[in-house]
Amino acid sequence: MDARVREHAEIIADHSTGIESGDDVVIQLPTEAEDLAVALHEVCGDRGANPVYLNYSKRADRAFKRAADGFEEPAHRRALYEETDVFVIARGGANVTEDADVAPETNAAYNRAMEDVKRERLSKTWCLTGYPTPAQAQLAGMSTEAYENFVWDAVSLDWDAQREFQAQLVDILNDADEVRIRSGDDTDVTMRIAGNEALNDHGEANLPGGEVFTAPVRDSVQGEVHFDLPLYRYGREIDGVRLRFEDGRVVSHSAERNEELLTGILDTDEGSRYLGELGIGMNRQIDRFTYNMLFDEKMGDTVHMAVGSAYPETVGEGNETNESAEHVDMIVDMSEDSTIEVDGEVVQRDGTFVFEDGFR
């Protein structure tokens, strides 16, 4: 086993989740990440925790969705989640397009049925991470070895130093009322964040971390956004997304590729047409786009916004929490001809923050 796999498991256990004696731990990984499952079981044994291994298969998931006439909340899965202390989930797999032929309306119905179960999981200590596989390497346009190095370099960052770096932006946003994001000629959007909390993602719930994120005030988003980096969702690429917001709601949308899939996401429920998250990427170790949102949204020089559910911990008392069965992140490249303004003051220009060398 590659020594970096054991290091990955130890970072998950010690930094991301704080696994300790007596914890009941669910480890949900694809077959391709079995080495990480083995390492996590060793770590759980070392710490006196109790692991349960769930082998996640996109092939099986696809088969179920395509065969079922409808979906109900799985009570046995909810019971497992209610009794679990820590969840570790890894993305990976042999085929990144495995579920490309599942209809958008089927995914929407499944997500609605799973909404309360997912909420139960998110109420616990959890870590979502990535495992390098040949399929992900191919999607990123990299050799398997180069992609492995990319993933493990991003995971094994100095997270204390990253937390301190990002804390500077957290302080700015937590005193703010309004954020304006402009990029090129096609993106100019404003949103209020007053009363909501900016959180410092330094490799805990997401590994790798490397962003500062918050929730917009639900009805405050105004303007247009061109998400000029693509995303993979349900096994298909969505590219060239444009959204126009009025009073928080997406009132018009388009995409250059797979627009019908975007439409299906936005039509999942009422909350899927509102923003649940504004995130600002700050991880300079992630220096290239790889079609893996867990990594791509953390890149420096980027902003991402998610239609759908808000993380409750980012929503302040008195503000409405946007609820949805979806949470879909989309990215804006902020490296050129771009600014982030907070209450009228530019805090980032062309990817460089006001507290970094080179800000002009």
Short mmCIF file of C-alpha atoms in Angstrom, two decimals:
data_model
loop_
_atom_site.label_atom_id
_atom_site.label_comp_id
_atom_site.label_asym_id
_atom_site.label_seq_id
_atom_site.Cartn_x
_atom_site.Cartn_y
_atom_site.Cartn_z
CA MET A 1 0.00 0.00 0.00
CA ASP A 2 1.21 3.50 -0.85
CA ALA A 3 2.30 5.22 2.36
CA ARG A 4 0.29 8.27 1.30
CA VAL A 5 -2.93 6.25 1.64
CA ARG A 6 -2.18 5.65 5.33
CA GLU A 7 -1.37 9.35 5.73
CA HIS A 8 -4.68 10.20 4.04
CA ALA A 9 -6.53 7.97 6.53
CA GLU A 10 -4.72 9.53 9.50
CA ILE A 11 -5.57 13.06 8.34
CA ILE A 12 -9.23 12.05 8.05
CA ALA A 13 -9.21 10.49 11.53
CA ASP A 14 -7.16 13.09 13.39
CA HIS A 15 -7.74 16.38 11.61
CA SER A 16 -11.03 16.05 9.74
CA THR A 17 -13.24 14.03 12.10
CA GLY A 18 -11.43 13.50 15.42
CA ILE A 19 -12.25 9.79 15.57
CA GLU A 20 -11.82 8.51 19.12
CA SER A 21 -12.47 5.44 21.25
CA GLY A 22 -16.06 4.21 21.15
CA ASP A 23 -17.07 6.12 18.01
CA ASP A 24 -19.31 4.28 15.56
CA VAL A 25 -17.92 5.07 12.12
CA VAL A 26 -19.49 4.49 8.70
CA ILE A 27 -16.93 4.25 5.88
CA GLN A 28 -18.64 4.58 2.48
CA LEU A 29 -16.18 4.16 -0.39
CA PRO A 30 -16.15 2.75 -3.93
CA THR A 31 -14.32 -0.49 -4.65
CA GLU A 32 -11.49 1.43 -6.28
CA ALA A 33 -10.74 3.06 -2.90
CA GLU A 34 -10.41 -0.23 -1.00
CA ASP A 35 -6.85 0.62 0.10
CA LEU A 36 -8.20 3.72 1.84
CA ALA A 37 -10.92 1.58 3.44
CA VAL A 38 -8.27 -0.80 4.75
CA ALA A 39 -6.16 2.07 6.12
CA LEU A 40 -9.22 3.64 7.77
CA HIS A 41 -10.06 0.32 9.43
CA GLU A 42 -6.51 0.11 10.77
CA VAL A 43 -6.79 3.65 12.11
CA CYS A 44 -10.17 2.89 13.70
CA GLY A 45 -8.64 -0.17 15.35
CA ASP A 46 -5.73 1.90 16.66
CA ARG A 47 -8.15 4.41 18.20
CA GLY A 48 -10.74 1.97 19.54
CA ALA A 49 -13.51 3.02 17.13
CA ASN A 50 -16.08 0.70 15.51
CA PRO A 51 -16.15 0.83 11.69
CA VAL A 52 -18.86 -0.33 9.28
CA TYR A 53 -17.88 -0.51 5.61
CA LEU A 54 -20.39 0.35 2.87
CA ASN A 55 -19.19 -0.30 -0.67
CA TYR A 56 -20.75 2.38 -2.86
CA SER A 57 -21.34 1.34 -6.47
CA LYS A 58 -22.53 3.82 -9.10
CA ARG A 59 -23.48 0.84 -11.29
CA ALA A 60 -25.80 -0.47 -8.59
CA ASP A 61 -27.15 3.00 -7.86
CA ARG A 62 -27.90 3.53 -11.57
CA ALA A 63 -29.59 0.13 -11.86
CA PHE A 64 -31.91 0.90 -8.95
CA LYS A 65 -32.86 4.35 -10.19
CA ARG A 66 -33.65 3.10 -13.69
CA ALA A 67 -35.68 0.11 -12.45
CA ALA A 68 -37.75 1.73 -9.71
CA ASP A 69 -41.22 3.18 -10.32
CA GLY A 70 -40.79 5.59 -7.43
CA PHE A 71 -38.78 6.21 -4.30
CA GLU A 72 -39.47 6.21 -0.58
CA GLU A 73 -37.29 7.25 2.32
CA PRO A 74 -35.23 4.17 3.30
CA ALA A 75 -35.99 3.79 7.00
CA HIS A 76 -33.16 1.31 7.57
CA ARG A 77 -30.60 3.73 6.17
CA ARG A 78 -31.99 6.53 8.31
CA ALA A 79 -31.70 4.25 11.37
CA LEU A 80 -28.04 3.61 10.56
CA TYR A 81 -27.38 7.32 10.18
CA GLU A 82 -29.14 8.12 13.45
CA GLU A 83 -26.89 5.70 15.33
CA THR A 84 -23.62 6.76 13.65
CA ASP A 85 -21.10 9.20 15.14
CA VAL A 86 -18.78 9.75 12.16
CA PHE A 87 -19.18 9.37 8.39
CA VAL A 88 -16.30 9.09 5.94
CA ILE A 89 -17.29 9.20 2.27
CA ALA A 90 -14.96 9.12 -0.73
CA ARG A 91 -15.68 9.87 -4.35
CA GLY A 92 -14.09 7.84 -7.11
CA GLY A 93 -15.08 4.95 -9.32
CA ALA A 94 -14.26 3.20 -12.56
CA ASN A 95 -16.55 5.19 -14.85
CA VAL A 96 -17.31 8.88 -14.30
CA THR A 97 -20.22 8.71 -16.77
CA GLU A 98 -21.83 5.59 -15.26
CA ASP A 99 -25.12 7.34 -14.43
CA ALA A 100 -25.30 9.52 -17.55
CA ASP A 101 -28.45 7.76 -18.81
CA VAL A 102 -30.52 8.30 -15.67
CA ALA A 103 -33.25 10.80 -16.48
CA PRO A 104 -33.04 14.20 -14.72
CA GLU A 105 -36.55 13.81 -13.34
CA THR A 106 -35.56 10.43 -11.85
CA ASN A 107 -32.57 11.96 -10.08
CA ALA A 108 -34.80 14.75 -8.80
CA ALA A 109 -37.36 12.29 -7.42
CA TYR A 110 -34.66 10.19 -5.77
CA ASN A 111 -33.04 13.24 -4.18
CA ARG A 112 -36.39 14.41 -2.81
CA ALA A 113 -36.96 11.00 -1.21
CA MET A 114 -33.48 11.09 0.34
CA GLU A 115 -33.61 14.68 1.57
CA ASP A 116 -34.35 13.99 5.25
CA VAL A 117 -31.90 11.08 5.37
CA LYS A 118 -29.18 13.30 3.94
CA ARG A 119 -30.02 15.99 6.48
CA GLU A 120 -29.59 13.44 9.27
CA ARG A 121 -26.13 12.53 7.98
CA LEU A 122 -25.11 16.16 7.70
CA SER A 123 -26.07 16.70 11.34
CA LYS A 124 -23.26 14.32 12.38
CA THR A 125 -19.47 14.61 12.10
CA TRP A 126 -18.59 13.83 8.50
CA CYS A 127 -15.80 14.04 5.97
CA LEU A 128 -16.15 13.92 2.20
CA THR A 129 -12.87 13.20 0.46
CA GLY A 130 -11.55 12.04 -2.89
CA TYR A 131 -9.53 9.01 -3.93
CA PRO A 132 -7.39 9.04 -7.09
CA THR A 133 -8.57 6.60 -9.74
CA PRO A 134 -7.61 6.12 -13.41
CA ALA A 135 -11.08 7.31 -14.47
CA GLN A 136 -10.69 10.61 -12.63
CA ALA A 137 -7.15 10.96 -13.97
CA GLN A 138 -8.43 10.47 -17.52
CA LEU A 139 -11.15 13.06 -17.01
CA ALA A 140 -8.53 15.50 -15.72
CA GLY A 141 -6.27 14.83 -18.72
CA MET A 142 -3.50 13.48 -16.50
CA SER A 143 -1.56 10.27 -16.11
CA THR A 144 -2.61 8.06 -13.19
CA GLU A 145 0.65 8.79 -11.36
CA ALA A 146 0.42 12.54 -11.90
CA TYR A 147 -3.18 12.57 -10.69
CA GLU A 148 -2.27 10.57 -7.59
CA ASN A 149 0.41 13.14 -6.79
CA PHE A 150 -2.06 15.97 -7.38
CA VAL A 151 -4.67 14.48 -5.03
CA TRP A 152 -2.34 13.57 -2.19
CA ASP A 153 -0.45 16.88 -2.38
CA ALA A 154 -3.79 18.67 -1.98
CA VAL A 155 -4.88 16.43 0.91
CA SER A 156 -1.64 16.70 2.89
CA LEU A 157 -1.53 20.49 3.11
CA ASP A 158 -0.47 22.33 6.27
CA TRP A 159 -4.05 22.81 7.42
CA ASP A 160 -3.17 25.04 10.38
CA ALA A 161 -1.44 27.50 8.05
CA GLN A 162 -4.32 27.29 5.57
CA ARG A 163 -6.81 28.04 8.34
CA GLU A 164 -4.88 31.16 9.36
CA PHE A 165 -4.65 32.38 5.76
CA GLN A 166 -8.38 31.93 5.19
CA ALA A 167 -9.32 33.49 8.52
CA GLN A 168 -8.46 36.89 7.05
CA LEU A 169 -11.33 36.59 4.58
CA VAL A 170 -13.66 35.13 7.23
CA ASP A 171 -13.15 38.28 9.31
CA ILE A 172 -13.99 40.50 6.33
CA LEU A 173 -17.18 38.61 5.42
CA ASN A 174 -18.50 38.26 8.96
CA ASP A 175 -18.60 42.06 9.29
CA ALA A 176 -20.21 42.52 5.86
CA ASP A 177 -23.65 43.33 4.55
CA GLU A 178 -23.35 42.96 0.77
CA VAL A 179 -21.06 41.13 -1.67
CA ARG A 180 -20.75 42.02 -5.35
CA ILE A 181 -19.01 39.71 -7.83
CA ARG A 182 -18.00 40.91 -11.27
CA SER A 183 -16.13 38.99 -13.96
CA GLY A 184 -15.73 40.07 -17.56
CA ASP A 185 -18.79 41.39 -19.34
CA ASP A 186 -21.15 38.58 -18.37
CA THR A 187 -21.08 38.32 -14.57
CA ASP A 188 -22.35 41.03 -12.26
CA VAL A 189 -24.24 39.76 -9.24
CA THR A 190 -24.93 41.13 -5.78
CA MET A 191 -26.18 39.40 -2.65
CA ARG A 192 -26.62 40.24 0.99
CA ILE A 193 -24.96 38.10 3.64
CA ALA A 194 -25.78 40.20 6.72
CA GLY A 195 -26.52 38.03 9.75
CA ASN A 196 -25.14 34.88 8.14
CA GLU A 197 -21.83 33.29 9.08
CA ALA A 198 -18.76 32.76 6.92
CA LEU A 199 -17.08 29.43 7.66
CA ASN A 200 -13.43 28.51 7.27
CA ASP A 201 -13.11 25.21 5.39
CA HIS A 202 -9.64 23.96 6.28
CA GLY A 203 -9.92 20.25 5.53
CA GLU A 204 -12.54 19.02 7.98
CA ALA A 205 -15.93 18.28 6.37
CA ASN A 206 -14.25 18.47 2.95
CA LEU A 207 -10.79 17.02 2.39
CA PRO A 208 -9.13 18.76 0.69
CA GLY A 209 -10.47 22.00 2.07
CA GLY A 210 -9.48 25.45 0.99
CA GLU A 211 -12.47 27.77 0.77
CA VAL A 212 -14.42 30.30 2.78
CA PHE A 213 -18.16 29.92 2.34
CA THR A 214 -21.42 31.37 3.55
CA ALA A 215 -25.08 31.55 2.56
CA PRO A 216 -26.66 34.50 0.76
CA VAL A 217 -29.78 35.98 2.28
CA ARG A 218 -32.33 33.96 0.32
CA ASP A 219 -34.23 36.69 -1.53
CA SER A 220 -31.34 39.11 -1.97
CA VAL A 221 -29.49 37.77 -5.03
CA GLN A 222 -29.74 40.06 -8.04
CA GLY A 223 -28.00 39.99 -11.40
CA GLU A 224 -26.43 37.62 -13.88
CA VAL A 225 -23.69 35.00 -13.62
CA HIS A 226 -21.76 33.23 -16.35
CA PHE A 227 -20.21 30.09 -14.87
CA ASP A 228 -17.31 29.81 -17.28
CA LEU A 229 -15.90 26.55 -15.94
CA PRO A 230 -17.84 23.33 -16.61
CA LEU A 231 -19.08 20.77 -14.10
CA TYR A 232 -19.83 17.07 -14.13
CA ARG A 233 -23.20 16.16 -12.64
CA TYR A 234 -24.97 12.81 -12.89
CA GLY A 235 -22.32 11.54 -15.29
CA ARG A 236 -22.65 14.38 -17.80
CA GLU A 237 -20.82 17.63 -18.45
CA ILE A 238 -22.77 20.85 -18.10
CA ASP A 239 -20.92 23.74 -19.74
CA GLY A 240 -21.45 27.45 -20.31
CA VAL A 241 -24.10 27.91 -17.62
CA ARG A 242 -25.76 31.33 -17.38
CA LEU A 243 -28.22 32.22 -14.63
CA ARG A 244 -30.19 35.40 -14.09
CA PHE A 245 -31.51 36.15 -10.60
CA GLU A 246 -34.33 38.40 -9.49
CA ASP A 247 -35.18 38.67 -5.79
CA GLY A 248 -33.02 35.62 -5.15
CA ARG A 249 -34.70 33.32 -7.67
CA VAL A 250 -33.33 31.98 -10.96
CA VAL A 251 -35.73 33.49 -13.48
CA SER A 252 -33.88 32.46 -16.65
CA HIS A 253 -31.10 30.03 -17.44
CA SER A 254 -29.14 28.52 -20.29
CA ALA A 255 -26.22 26.19 -20.91
CA GLU A 256 -24.12 25.54 -23.97
CA ARG A 257 -24.11 21.82 -23.25
CA ASN A 258 -26.72 19.60 -21.55
CA GLU A 259 -29.13 22.45 -20.82
CA GLU A 260 -31.92 19.93 -20.21
CA LEU A 261 -29.94 18.48 -17.31
CA LEU A 262 -29.52 21.96 -15.83
CA THR A 263 -33.26 22.52 -16.23
CA GLY A 264 -33.97 19.26 -14.40
CA ILE A 265 -31.75 20.36 -11.50
CA LEU A 266 -33.45 23.76 -11.25
CA ASP A 267 -36.89 22.12 -11.39
CA THR A 268 -36.20 19.67 -8.55
CA ASP A 269 -38.11 21.78 -6.03
CA GLU A 270 -38.72 25.42 -5.14
CA GLY A 271 -35.42 25.75 -3.27
CA SER A 272 -33.34 24.57 -6.21
CA ARG A 273 -33.88 27.91 -7.96
CA TYR A 274 -32.28 29.84 -5.08
CA LEU A 275 -28.64 30.06 -4.02
CA GLY A 276 -27.69 28.12 -0.92
CA GLU A 277 -23.98 28.88 -0.93
CA LEU A 278 -21.39 31.43 -1.94
CA GLY A 279 -17.88 29.99 -1.75
CA ILE A 280 -14.50 31.58 -2.46
CA GLY A 281 -11.62 29.26 -3.41
CA MET A 282 -8.33 29.82 -1.56
CA ASN A 283 -6.28 26.61 -1.94
CA ARG A 284 -3.23 27.53 -4.04
CA GLN A 285 -2.07 23.90 -4.02
CA ILE A 286 -5.01 23.10 -6.32
CA ASP A 287 -3.65 24.85 -9.38
CA ARG A 288 -5.53 23.21 -12.25
CA PHE A 289 -9.08 22.35 -13.25
CA THR A 290 -9.79 18.60 -13.13
CA TYR A 291 -13.58 18.15 -13.51
CA ASN A 292 -13.74 17.12 -9.85
CA MET A 293 -15.84 19.64 -7.95
CA LEU A 294 -14.44 18.60 -4.56
CA PHE A 295 -11.10 19.96 -5.78
CA ASP A 296 -12.14 22.50 -8.41
CA GLU A 297 -14.27 24.63 -6.07
CA LYS A 298 -11.25 25.09 -3.76
CA MET A 299 -8.94 26.49 -6.45
CA GLY A 300 -7.48 29.89 -5.87
CA ASP A 301 -8.78 32.59 -8.26
CA THR A 302 -12.30 31.12 -8.30
CA VAL A 303 -15.73 31.74 -6.85
CA HIS A 304 -18.45 29.13 -6.74
CA MET A 305 -22.15 29.39 -6.09
CA ALA A 306 -24.48 26.50 -5.35
CA VAL A 307 -28.13 26.38 -6.28
CA GLY A 308 -30.12 24.45 -3.72
CA SER A 309 -29.75 23.73 -0.04
CA ALA A 310 -27.85 25.97 2.35
CA TYR A 311 -25.72 24.60 5.16
CA PRO A 312 -27.73 25.47 8.30
CA GLU A 313 -24.60 26.44 10.23
CA THR A 314 -24.04 29.32 7.77
CA VAL A 315 -27.50 30.83 8.27
CA GLY A 316 -27.95 33.30 11.09
CA GLU A 317 -30.88 33.50 13.44
CA GLY A 318 -33.71 35.38 11.80
CA ASN A 319 -32.61 34.58 8.23
CA GLU A 320 -34.37 31.92 6.16
CA THR A 321 -32.48 28.71 5.42
CA ASN A 322 -32.90 27.68 1.81
CA GLU A 323 -33.99 24.04 1.69
CA SER A 324 -33.75 21.77 -1.32
CA ALA A 325 -32.98 18.19 -2.28
CA GLU A 326 -30.23 19.57 -4.54
CA HIS A 327 -26.93 21.33 -3.89
CA VAL A 328 -25.07 21.95 -7.15
CA ASP A 329 -21.87 24.00 -7.19
CA MET A 330 -20.85 26.00 -10.26
CA ILE A 331 -17.62 27.95 -10.74
CA VAL A 332 -16.59 31.37 -12.03
CA ASP A 333 -12.95 31.94 -13.02
CA MET A 334 -11.84 35.12 -11.21
CA SER A 335 -8.23 35.24 -12.44
CA GLU A 336 -8.72 38.05 -14.98
CA ASP A 337 -10.90 41.16 -15.31
CA SER A 338 -12.67 40.27 -12.07
CA THR A 339 -13.37 41.74 -8.65
CA ILE A 340 -15.04 40.80 -5.39
CA GLU A 341 -16.43 43.81 -3.55
CA VAL A 342 -17.59 43.76 0.06
CA ASP A 343 -19.74 46.74 1.03
CA GLY A 344 -18.30 48.69 -1.89
CA GLU A 345 -14.65 47.94 -1.17
CA VAL A 346 -12.64 45.68 -3.50
CA VAL A 347 -11.25 42.75 -1.46
CA GLN A 348 -10.06 40.68 -4.41
CA ARG A 349 -8.91 41.77 -7.85
CA ASP A 350 -8.00 39.26 -10.58
CA GLY A 351 -7.67 36.51 -7.97
CA THR A 352 -5.43 38.38 -5.51
CA PHE A 353 -6.83 39.26 -2.09
CA VAL A 354 -6.37 42.59 -0.38
CA PHE A 355 -4.27 40.88 2.32
CA GLU A 356 -1.88 39.24 -0.19
CA ASP A 357 1.29 40.58 -1.76
CA GLY A 358 0.63 41.86 -5.27
CA PHE A 359 -2.83 43.30 -4.60
CA ARG A 360 -3.33 46.47 -6.60
#
